Short mmCIF file of C-alpha atoms in Angstrom, two decimals:
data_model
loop_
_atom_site.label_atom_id
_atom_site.label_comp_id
_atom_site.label_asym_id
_atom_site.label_seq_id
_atom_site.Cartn_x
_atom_site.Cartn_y
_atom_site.Cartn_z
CA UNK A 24 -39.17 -25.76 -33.98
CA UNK A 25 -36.44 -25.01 -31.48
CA UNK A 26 -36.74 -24.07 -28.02
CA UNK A 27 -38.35 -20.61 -27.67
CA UNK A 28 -38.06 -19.68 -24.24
CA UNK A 29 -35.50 -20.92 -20.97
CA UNK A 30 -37.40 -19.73 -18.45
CA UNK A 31 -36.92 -18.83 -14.65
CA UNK A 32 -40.46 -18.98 -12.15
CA UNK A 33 -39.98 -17.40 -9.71
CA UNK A 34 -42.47 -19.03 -7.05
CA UNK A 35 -43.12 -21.90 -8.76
CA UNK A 36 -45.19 -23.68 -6.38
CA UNK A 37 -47.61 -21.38 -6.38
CA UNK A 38 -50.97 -21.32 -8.32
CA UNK A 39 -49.62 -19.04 -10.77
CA UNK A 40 -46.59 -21.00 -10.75
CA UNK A 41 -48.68 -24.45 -11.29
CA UNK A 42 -50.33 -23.29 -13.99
CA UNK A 43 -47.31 -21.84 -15.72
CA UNK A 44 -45.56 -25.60 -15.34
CA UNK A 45 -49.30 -26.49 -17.09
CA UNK A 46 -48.87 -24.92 -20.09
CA UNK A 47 -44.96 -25.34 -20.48
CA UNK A 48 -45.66 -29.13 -20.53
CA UNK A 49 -48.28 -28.57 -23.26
CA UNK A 50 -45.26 -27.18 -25.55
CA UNK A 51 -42.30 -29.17 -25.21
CA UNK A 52 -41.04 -28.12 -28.47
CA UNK A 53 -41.24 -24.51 -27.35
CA UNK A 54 -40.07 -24.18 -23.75
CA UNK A 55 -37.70 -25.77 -21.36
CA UNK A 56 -37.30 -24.93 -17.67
CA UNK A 57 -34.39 -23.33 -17.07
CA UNK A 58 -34.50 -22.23 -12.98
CA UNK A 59 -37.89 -23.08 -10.54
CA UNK A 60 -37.79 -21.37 -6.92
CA UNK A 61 -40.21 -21.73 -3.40
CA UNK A 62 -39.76 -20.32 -0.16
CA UNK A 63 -41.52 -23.24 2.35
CA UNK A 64 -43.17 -25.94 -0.11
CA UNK A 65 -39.62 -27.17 -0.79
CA UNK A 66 -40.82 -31.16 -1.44
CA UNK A 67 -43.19 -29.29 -4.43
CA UNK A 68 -40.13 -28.01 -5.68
CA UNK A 69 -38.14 -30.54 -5.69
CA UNK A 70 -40.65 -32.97 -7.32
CA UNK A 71 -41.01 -29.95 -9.92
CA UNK A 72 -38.04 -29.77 -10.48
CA UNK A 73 -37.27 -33.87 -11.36
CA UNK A 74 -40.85 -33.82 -13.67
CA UNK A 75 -39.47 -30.54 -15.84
CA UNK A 76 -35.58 -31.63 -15.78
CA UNK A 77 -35.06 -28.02 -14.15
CA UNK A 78 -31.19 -26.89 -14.10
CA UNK A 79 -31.38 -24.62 -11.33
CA UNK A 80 -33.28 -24.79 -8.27
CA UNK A 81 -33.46 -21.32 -5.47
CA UNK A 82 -34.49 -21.73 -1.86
CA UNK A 83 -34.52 -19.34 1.09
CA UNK A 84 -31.81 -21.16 3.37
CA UNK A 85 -29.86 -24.00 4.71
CA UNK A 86 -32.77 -26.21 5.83
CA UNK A 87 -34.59 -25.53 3.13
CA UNK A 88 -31.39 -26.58 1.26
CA UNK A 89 -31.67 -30.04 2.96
CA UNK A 90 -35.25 -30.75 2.53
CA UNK A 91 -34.65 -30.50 -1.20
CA UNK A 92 -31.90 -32.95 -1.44
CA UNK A 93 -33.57 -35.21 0.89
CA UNK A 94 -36.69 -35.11 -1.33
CA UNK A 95 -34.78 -35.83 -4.28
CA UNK A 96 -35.26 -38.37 -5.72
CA UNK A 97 -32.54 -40.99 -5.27
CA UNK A 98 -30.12 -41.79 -8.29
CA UNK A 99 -30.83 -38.69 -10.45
CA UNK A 100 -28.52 -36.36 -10.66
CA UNK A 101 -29.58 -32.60 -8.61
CA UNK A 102 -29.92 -29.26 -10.00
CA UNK A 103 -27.62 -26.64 -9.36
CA UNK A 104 -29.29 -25.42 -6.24
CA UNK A 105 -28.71 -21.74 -5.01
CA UNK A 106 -29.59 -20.38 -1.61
CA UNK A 107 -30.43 -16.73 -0.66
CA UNK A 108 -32.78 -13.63 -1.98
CA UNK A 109 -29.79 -12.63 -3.96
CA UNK A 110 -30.09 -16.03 -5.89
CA UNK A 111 -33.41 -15.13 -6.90
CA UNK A 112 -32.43 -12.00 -8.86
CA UNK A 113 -28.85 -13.26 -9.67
CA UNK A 114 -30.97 -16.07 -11.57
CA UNK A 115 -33.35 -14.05 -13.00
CA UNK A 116 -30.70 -12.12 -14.54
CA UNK A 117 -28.54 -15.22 -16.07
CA UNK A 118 -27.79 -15.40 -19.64
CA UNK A 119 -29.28 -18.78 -19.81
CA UNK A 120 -32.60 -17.31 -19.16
CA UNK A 121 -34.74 -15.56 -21.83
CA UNK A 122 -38.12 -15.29 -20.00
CA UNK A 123 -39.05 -15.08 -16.47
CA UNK A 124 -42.14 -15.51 -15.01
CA UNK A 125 -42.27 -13.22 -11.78
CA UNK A 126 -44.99 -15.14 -9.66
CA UNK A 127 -43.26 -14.23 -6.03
CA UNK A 128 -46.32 -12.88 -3.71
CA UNK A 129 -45.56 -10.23 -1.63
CA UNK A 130 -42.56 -7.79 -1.38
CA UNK A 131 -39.91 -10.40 -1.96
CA UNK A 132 -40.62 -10.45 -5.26
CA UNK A 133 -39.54 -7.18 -6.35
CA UNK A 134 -35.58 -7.80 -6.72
CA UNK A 135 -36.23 -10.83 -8.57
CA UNK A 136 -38.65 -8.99 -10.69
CA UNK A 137 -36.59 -5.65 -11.06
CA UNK A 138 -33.36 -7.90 -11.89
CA UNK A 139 -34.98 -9.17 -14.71
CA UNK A 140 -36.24 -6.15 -16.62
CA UNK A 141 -32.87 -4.60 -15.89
CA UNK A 142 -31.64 -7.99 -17.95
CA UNK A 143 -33.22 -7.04 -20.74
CA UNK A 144 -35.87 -10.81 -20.56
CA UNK A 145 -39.28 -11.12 -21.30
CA UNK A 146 -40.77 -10.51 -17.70
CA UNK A 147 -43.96 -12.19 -17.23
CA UNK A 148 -45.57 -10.10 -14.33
CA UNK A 149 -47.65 -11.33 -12.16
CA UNK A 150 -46.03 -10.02 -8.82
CA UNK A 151 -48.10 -6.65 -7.94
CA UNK A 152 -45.32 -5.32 -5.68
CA UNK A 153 -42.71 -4.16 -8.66
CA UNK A 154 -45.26 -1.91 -9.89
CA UNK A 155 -46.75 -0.70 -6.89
CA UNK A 156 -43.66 -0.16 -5.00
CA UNK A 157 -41.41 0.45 -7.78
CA UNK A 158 -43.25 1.23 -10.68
CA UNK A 159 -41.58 4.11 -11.47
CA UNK A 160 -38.18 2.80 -11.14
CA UNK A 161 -39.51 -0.73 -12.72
CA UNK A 162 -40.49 0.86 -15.95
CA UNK A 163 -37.84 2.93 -16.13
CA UNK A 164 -35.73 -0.17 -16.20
CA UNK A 165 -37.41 -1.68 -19.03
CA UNK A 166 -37.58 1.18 -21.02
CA UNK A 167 -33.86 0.98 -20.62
CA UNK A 168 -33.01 -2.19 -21.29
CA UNK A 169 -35.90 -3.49 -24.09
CA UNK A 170 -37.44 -5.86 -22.07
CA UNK A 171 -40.53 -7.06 -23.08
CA UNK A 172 -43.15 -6.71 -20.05
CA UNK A 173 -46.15 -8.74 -20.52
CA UNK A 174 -48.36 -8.81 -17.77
CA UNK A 175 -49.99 -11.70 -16.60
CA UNK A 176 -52.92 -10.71 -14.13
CA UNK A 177 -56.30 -11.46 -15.89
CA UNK A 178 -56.97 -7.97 -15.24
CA UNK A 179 -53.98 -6.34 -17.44
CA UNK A 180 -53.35 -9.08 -19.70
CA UNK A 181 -57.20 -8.63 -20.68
CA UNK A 182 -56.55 -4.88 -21.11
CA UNK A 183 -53.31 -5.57 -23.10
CA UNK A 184 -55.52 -7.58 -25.36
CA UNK A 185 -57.97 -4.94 -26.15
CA UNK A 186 -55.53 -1.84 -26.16
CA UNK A 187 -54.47 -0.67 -30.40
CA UNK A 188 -51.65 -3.72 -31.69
CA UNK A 189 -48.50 -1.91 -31.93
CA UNK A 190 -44.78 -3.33 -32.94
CA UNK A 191 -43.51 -2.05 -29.02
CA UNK A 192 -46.55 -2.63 -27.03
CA UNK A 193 -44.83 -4.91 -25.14
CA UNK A 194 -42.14 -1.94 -24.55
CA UNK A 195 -43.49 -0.13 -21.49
CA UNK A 196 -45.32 2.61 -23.74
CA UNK A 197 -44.49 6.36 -22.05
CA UNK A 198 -47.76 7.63 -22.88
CA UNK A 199 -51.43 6.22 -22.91
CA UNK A 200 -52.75 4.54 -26.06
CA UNK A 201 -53.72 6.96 -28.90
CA UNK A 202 -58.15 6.97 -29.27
CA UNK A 203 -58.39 5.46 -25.52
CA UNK A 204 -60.57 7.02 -23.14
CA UNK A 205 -60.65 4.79 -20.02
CA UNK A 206 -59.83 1.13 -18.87
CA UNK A 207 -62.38 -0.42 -17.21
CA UNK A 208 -60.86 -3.17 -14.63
CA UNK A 209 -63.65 -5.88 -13.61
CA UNK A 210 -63.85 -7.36 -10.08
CA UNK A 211 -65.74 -10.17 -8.88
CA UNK A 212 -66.58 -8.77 -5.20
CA UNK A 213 -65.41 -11.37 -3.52
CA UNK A 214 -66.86 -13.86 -1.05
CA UNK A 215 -68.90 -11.21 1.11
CA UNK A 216 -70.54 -9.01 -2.10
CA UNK A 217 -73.85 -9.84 -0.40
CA UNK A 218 -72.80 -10.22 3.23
CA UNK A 219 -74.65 -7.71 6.22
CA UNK A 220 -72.18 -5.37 7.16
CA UNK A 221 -72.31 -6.03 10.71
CA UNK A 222 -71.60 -9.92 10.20
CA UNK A 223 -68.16 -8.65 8.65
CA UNK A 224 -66.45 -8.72 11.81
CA UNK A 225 -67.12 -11.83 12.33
CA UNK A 226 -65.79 -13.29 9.35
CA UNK A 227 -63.27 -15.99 9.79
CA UNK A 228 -59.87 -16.96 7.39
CA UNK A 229 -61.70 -19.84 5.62
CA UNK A 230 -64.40 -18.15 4.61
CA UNK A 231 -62.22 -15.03 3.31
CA UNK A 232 -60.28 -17.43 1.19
CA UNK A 233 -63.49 -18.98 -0.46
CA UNK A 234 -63.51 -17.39 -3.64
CA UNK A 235 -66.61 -18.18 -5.31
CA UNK A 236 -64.80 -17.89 -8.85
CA UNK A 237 -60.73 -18.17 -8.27
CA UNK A 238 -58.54 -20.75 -6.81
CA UNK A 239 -55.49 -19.06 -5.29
CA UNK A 240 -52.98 -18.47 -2.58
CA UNK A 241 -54.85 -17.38 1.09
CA UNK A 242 -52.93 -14.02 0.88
CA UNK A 243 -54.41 -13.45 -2.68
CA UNK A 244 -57.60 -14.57 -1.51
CA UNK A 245 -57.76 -11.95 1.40
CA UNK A 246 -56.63 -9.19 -0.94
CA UNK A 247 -59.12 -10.71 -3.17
CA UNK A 248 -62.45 -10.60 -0.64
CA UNK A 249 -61.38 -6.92 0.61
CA UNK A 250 -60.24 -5.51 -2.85
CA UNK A 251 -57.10 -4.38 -1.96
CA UNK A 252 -56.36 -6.80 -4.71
CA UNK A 253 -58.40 -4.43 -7.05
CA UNK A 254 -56.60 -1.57 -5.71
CA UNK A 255 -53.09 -2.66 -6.65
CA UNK A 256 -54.26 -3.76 -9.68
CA UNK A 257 -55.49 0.28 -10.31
CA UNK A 258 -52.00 1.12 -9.17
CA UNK A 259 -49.97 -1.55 -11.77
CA UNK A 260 -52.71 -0.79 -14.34
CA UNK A 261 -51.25 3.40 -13.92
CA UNK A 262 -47.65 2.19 -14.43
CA UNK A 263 -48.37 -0.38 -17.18
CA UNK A 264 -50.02 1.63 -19.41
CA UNK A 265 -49.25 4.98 -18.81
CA UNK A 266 -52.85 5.80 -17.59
CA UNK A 267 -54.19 8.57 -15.32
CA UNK A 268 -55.89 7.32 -11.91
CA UNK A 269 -58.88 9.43 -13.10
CA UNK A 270 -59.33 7.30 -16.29
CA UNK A 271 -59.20 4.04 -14.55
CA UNK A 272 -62.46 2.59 -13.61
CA UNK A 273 -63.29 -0.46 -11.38
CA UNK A 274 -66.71 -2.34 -12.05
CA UNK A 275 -68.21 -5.52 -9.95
CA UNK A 276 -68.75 -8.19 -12.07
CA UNK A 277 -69.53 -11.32 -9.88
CA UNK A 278 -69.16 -13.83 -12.63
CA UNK A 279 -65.59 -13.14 -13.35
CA UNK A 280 -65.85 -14.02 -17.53
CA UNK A 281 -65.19 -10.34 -18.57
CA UNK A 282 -61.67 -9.97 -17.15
CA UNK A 283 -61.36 -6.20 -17.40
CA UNK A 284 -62.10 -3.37 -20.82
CA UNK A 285 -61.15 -0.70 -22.40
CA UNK A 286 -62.89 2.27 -23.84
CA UNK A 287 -62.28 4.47 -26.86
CA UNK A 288 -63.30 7.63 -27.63
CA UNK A 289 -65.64 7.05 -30.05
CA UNK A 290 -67.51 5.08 -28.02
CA UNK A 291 -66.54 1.60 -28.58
CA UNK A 292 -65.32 -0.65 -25.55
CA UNK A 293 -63.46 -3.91 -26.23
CA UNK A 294 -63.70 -7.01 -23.73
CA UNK A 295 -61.80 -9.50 -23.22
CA UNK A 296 -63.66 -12.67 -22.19
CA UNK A 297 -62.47 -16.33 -20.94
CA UNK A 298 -63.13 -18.68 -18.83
CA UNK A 299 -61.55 -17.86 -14.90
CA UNK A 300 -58.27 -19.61 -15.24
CA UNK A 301 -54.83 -18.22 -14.83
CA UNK A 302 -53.59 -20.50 -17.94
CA UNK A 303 -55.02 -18.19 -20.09
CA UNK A 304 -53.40 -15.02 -19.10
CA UNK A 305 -50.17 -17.37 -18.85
CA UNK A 306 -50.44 -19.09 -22.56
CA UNK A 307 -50.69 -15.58 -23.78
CA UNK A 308 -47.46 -14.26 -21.90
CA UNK A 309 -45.72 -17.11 -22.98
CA UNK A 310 -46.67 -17.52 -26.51
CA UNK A 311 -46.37 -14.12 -27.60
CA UNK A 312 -47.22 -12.64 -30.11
CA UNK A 313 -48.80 -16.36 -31.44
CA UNK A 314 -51.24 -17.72 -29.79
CA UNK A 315 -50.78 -21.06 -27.90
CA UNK A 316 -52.91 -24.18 -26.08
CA UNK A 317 -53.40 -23.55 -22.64
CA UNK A 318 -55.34 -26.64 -22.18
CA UNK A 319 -58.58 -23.94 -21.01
CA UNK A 320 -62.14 -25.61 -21.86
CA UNK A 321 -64.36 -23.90 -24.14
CA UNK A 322 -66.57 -20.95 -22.53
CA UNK A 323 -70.33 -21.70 -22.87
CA UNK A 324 -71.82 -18.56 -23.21
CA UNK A 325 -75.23 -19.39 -23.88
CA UNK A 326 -74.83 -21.97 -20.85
CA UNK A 327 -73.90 -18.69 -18.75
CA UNK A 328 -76.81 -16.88 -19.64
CA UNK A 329 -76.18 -13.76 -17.95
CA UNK A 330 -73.60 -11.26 -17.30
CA UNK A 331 -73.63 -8.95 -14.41
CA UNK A 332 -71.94 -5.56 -13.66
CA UNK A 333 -71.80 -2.79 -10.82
CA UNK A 334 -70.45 -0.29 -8.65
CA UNK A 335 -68.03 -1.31 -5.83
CA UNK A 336 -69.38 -0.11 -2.28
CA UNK A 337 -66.35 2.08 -0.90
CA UNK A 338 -68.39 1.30 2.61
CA UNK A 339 -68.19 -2.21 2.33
CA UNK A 340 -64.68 -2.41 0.51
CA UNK A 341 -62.68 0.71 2.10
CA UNK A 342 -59.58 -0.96 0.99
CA UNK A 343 -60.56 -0.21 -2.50
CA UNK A 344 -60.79 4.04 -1.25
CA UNK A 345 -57.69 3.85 0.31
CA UNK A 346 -56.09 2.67 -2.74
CA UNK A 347 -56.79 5.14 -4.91
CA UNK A 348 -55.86 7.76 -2.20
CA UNK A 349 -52.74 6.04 -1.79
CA UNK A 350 -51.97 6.25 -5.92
CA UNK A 351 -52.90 10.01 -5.14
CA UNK A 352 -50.18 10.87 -2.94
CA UNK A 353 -47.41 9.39 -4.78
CA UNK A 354 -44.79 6.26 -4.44
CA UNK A 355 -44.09 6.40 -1.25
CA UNK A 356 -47.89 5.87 0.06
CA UNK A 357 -48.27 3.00 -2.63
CA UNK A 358 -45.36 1.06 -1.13
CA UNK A 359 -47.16 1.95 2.85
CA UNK A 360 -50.29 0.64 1.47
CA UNK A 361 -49.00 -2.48 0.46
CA UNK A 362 -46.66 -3.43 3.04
CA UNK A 363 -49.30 -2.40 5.44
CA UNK A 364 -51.60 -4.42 4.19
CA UNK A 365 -49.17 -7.69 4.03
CA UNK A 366 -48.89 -6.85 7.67
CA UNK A 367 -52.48 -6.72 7.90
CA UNK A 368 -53.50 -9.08 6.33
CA UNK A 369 -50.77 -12.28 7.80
CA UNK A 370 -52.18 -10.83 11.08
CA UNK A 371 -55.98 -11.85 9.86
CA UNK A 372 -54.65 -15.06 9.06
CA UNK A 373 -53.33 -15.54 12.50
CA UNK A 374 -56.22 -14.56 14.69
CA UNK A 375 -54.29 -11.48 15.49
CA UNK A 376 -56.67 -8.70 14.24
CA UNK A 377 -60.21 -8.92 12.53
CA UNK A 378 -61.11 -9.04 9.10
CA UNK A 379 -62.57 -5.27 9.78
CA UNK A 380 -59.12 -4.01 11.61
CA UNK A 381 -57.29 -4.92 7.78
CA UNK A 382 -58.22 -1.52 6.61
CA UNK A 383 -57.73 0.19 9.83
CA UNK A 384 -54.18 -0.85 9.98
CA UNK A 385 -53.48 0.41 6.38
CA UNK A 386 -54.92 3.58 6.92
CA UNK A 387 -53.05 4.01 10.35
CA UNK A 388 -49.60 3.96 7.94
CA UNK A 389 -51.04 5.92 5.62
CA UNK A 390 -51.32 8.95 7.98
CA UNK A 391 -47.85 7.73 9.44
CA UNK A 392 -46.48 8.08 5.16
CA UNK A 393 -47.92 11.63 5.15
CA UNK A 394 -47.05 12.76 8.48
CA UNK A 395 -43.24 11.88 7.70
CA UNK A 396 -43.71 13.43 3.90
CA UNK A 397 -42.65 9.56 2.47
CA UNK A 398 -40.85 10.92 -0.67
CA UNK A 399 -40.39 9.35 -4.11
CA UNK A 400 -37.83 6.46 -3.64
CA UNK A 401 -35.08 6.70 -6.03
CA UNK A 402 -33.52 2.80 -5.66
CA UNK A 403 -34.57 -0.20 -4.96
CA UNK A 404 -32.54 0.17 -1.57
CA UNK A 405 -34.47 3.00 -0.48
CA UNK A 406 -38.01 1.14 -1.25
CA UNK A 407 -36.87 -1.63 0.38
CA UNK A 408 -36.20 0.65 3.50
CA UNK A 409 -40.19 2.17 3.51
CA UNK A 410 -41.21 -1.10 2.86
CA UNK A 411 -39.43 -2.35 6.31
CA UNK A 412 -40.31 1.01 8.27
CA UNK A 413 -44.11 0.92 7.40
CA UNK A 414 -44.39 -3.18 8.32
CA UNK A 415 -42.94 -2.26 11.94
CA UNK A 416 -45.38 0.38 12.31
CA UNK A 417 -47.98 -1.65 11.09
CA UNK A 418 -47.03 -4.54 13.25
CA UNK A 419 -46.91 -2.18 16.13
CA UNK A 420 -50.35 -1.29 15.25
CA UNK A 421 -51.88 -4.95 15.17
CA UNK A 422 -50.34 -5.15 18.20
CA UNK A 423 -52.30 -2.84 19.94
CA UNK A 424 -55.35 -3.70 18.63
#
């Protein structure tokens, strides 16, 4: 079989990119690495880049452009190695690429991620920010161009699974599924499910980041333990499948093995159900429509024994409320909410603000969004520009605190 796939990750030396590099090295015969890019673990990248014979490498700037080739390994020859954000969607976007897998966290992964469905590649999505800041103008531009958009969250790749098989379903559908009433989207709850309210406060980075189920980045794992990470992923799950915000459910589910449903109208709701690794969701992105190794152990259901569900507390996760307000009022709140919270939560992580100020700082540019009538943005320039406003207001804000 030849190669199926060149691909570009974008943030490769994070967990999503790990586990991508995983399953690529499980399928030789299928995929070569085209491009690999990281912003600050540059030695990961570089000794990524000699294990996967990588053509291309992307980093932010000139010292990062000198740790590489000093981490090189001596008497190989290097990689092409570009330098910039505009290297990051300029290689997303080369002809030598046929798949990308968007894993950039944050904001600074939506040119990347927009330059590739505007390319016309498969775009493996697992960067939040192009749909919640730009999902209209992110769909828009894979409708235009065919790209196939396969998302890569557990979350939406489970509800891609269980959603009616169609020839285009990879096509960025205009309209919800025919026979589907609602998607059901499963949470664990995080770290502090059980925790007293009033020890909240209190709560400290390390124990935010201990997911009880995941192992990811300590952004993801804040997002994760206030459910603003939920909340997004009601946002991308709107854009991604066409779906009303009022038939778009969240659910608790503390054992993270049902990774998110969807119910028809007859009555029927499909799971999808795996064991809580991200090489699922990726083997699935990348192999499709066949299904491929992604060296994931067997799940031992009768091991398990149990399966639990509930409602998410708006009191003890506000971030989750806010979220759905936010999808409410339009684009222009979904981009404050996130770049508010990125603000928010890199403060947290600093000893700047509490773990309790995270959703007092996102609400703060919420009003600020209404009270200036944030409208629709039409390009990616003028996202880009909320996106900068609303982080100096929220910075301003964590400031005072």
């Amino acid at each position: 079989m030849s190669v199926q796939h060149r691909l570009c990750i974008l943030g490769s030396t994070g967990s999503v990119g790990v586990s991508t590099l995983d399953v690529v090295a499980r399928h030789p015969d299928r995929f070569s690495v085209h491009a690999l890019s990281a912003y600050s673990r540059i030695e990961a990248l570089a000794e990524q880049a000699a294990r996967h014979a990588a053509r291309v490498v992307i980093v932010p700037d000139d010292d990062a452009h000198a740790r590489f080739k000093a981490a090189w390994p001596a008497g190989r020859p290097l990689p092409e190695i570009r330098q910039g954000a505009q290297a990051l969607a300029d290689t997303a976007a080369d002809p030598e690429v046929t798949a990308v897998m968007a894993a950039i966290v944050g904001a600074a992964g939506l040119p990347g991620a927009l330059a590739a469905a505007r390319a016309g590649k498969r775009v493996l999505l697992a960067n939040k920010e192009a749909l919640v800041a730009a999902g209209s103008l992110f769909m828009q531009a894979v409708r235009e161009s065919g790209a196939e958009l396969l998302p890569i969250d557990s979350e939406h790749n489970a509800i891609f699974q269980c959603l009616p098989q169609s020839a285009d379903r990879a096509r960025a559908p205009a309209n919800p599924a025919e026979g589907v009433r609602r998607l059901l989207l499963t949470a664990s709850g995080g770290p502090f499910r059980r925790t007293a309210l009033d020890q909240l406060e209190s709560v400290t980075p390390d124990q935010a980041c201990a997911h009880p189920n995941w192992r990811m980045g300590r952004k993801i794992s804040v997002d994760s333990a206030t459910m603003l990470n939920k909340g997004l992923e009601v946002i991308e799950a709107h854009w991604l499948f066409s779906m009303p915000m009022e038939r778009i459910q969240v659910v608790v589910h503390p054992q993270s093995v049902v990774h998110s449903m969807v119910e028809y109208l007859d009555g029927s709701i499909l799971a999808q159900l795996g064991q809580p690794d991200m090489r699922t969701p990726i083997a699935y992105g990348l192999g499709y429509p066949d299904r491929i190794d992604g060296g994931v152990g067997l799940l031992e259901l009768a091991r398990l024994g149990r399966l639990d569900f509930e409602t998410p507390d708006l009191v003890r996760f506000p971030c989750l409320r806010l979220s759905f307000d936010a999808l409410g009022q339009g684009q222009g709140a979904c981009i404050a909410l996130n770049a508010a919270n990125e603000v928010a939560v890199d403060g947290f992580l600093r000893g700047r603000i509490r773990y309790t100020q995270i959703p007092s700082v996102i609400e703060h540019c919420l009003d600020d969004s209404v009270a200036r009538g944030a409208q629709t943005p039409s390009s990616l320039a003028e996202i880009l520009d909320l996106d900068a406003r609303t982080r100096r207001v929220a910075a301003g804000f964590c400031d005072a605190r």
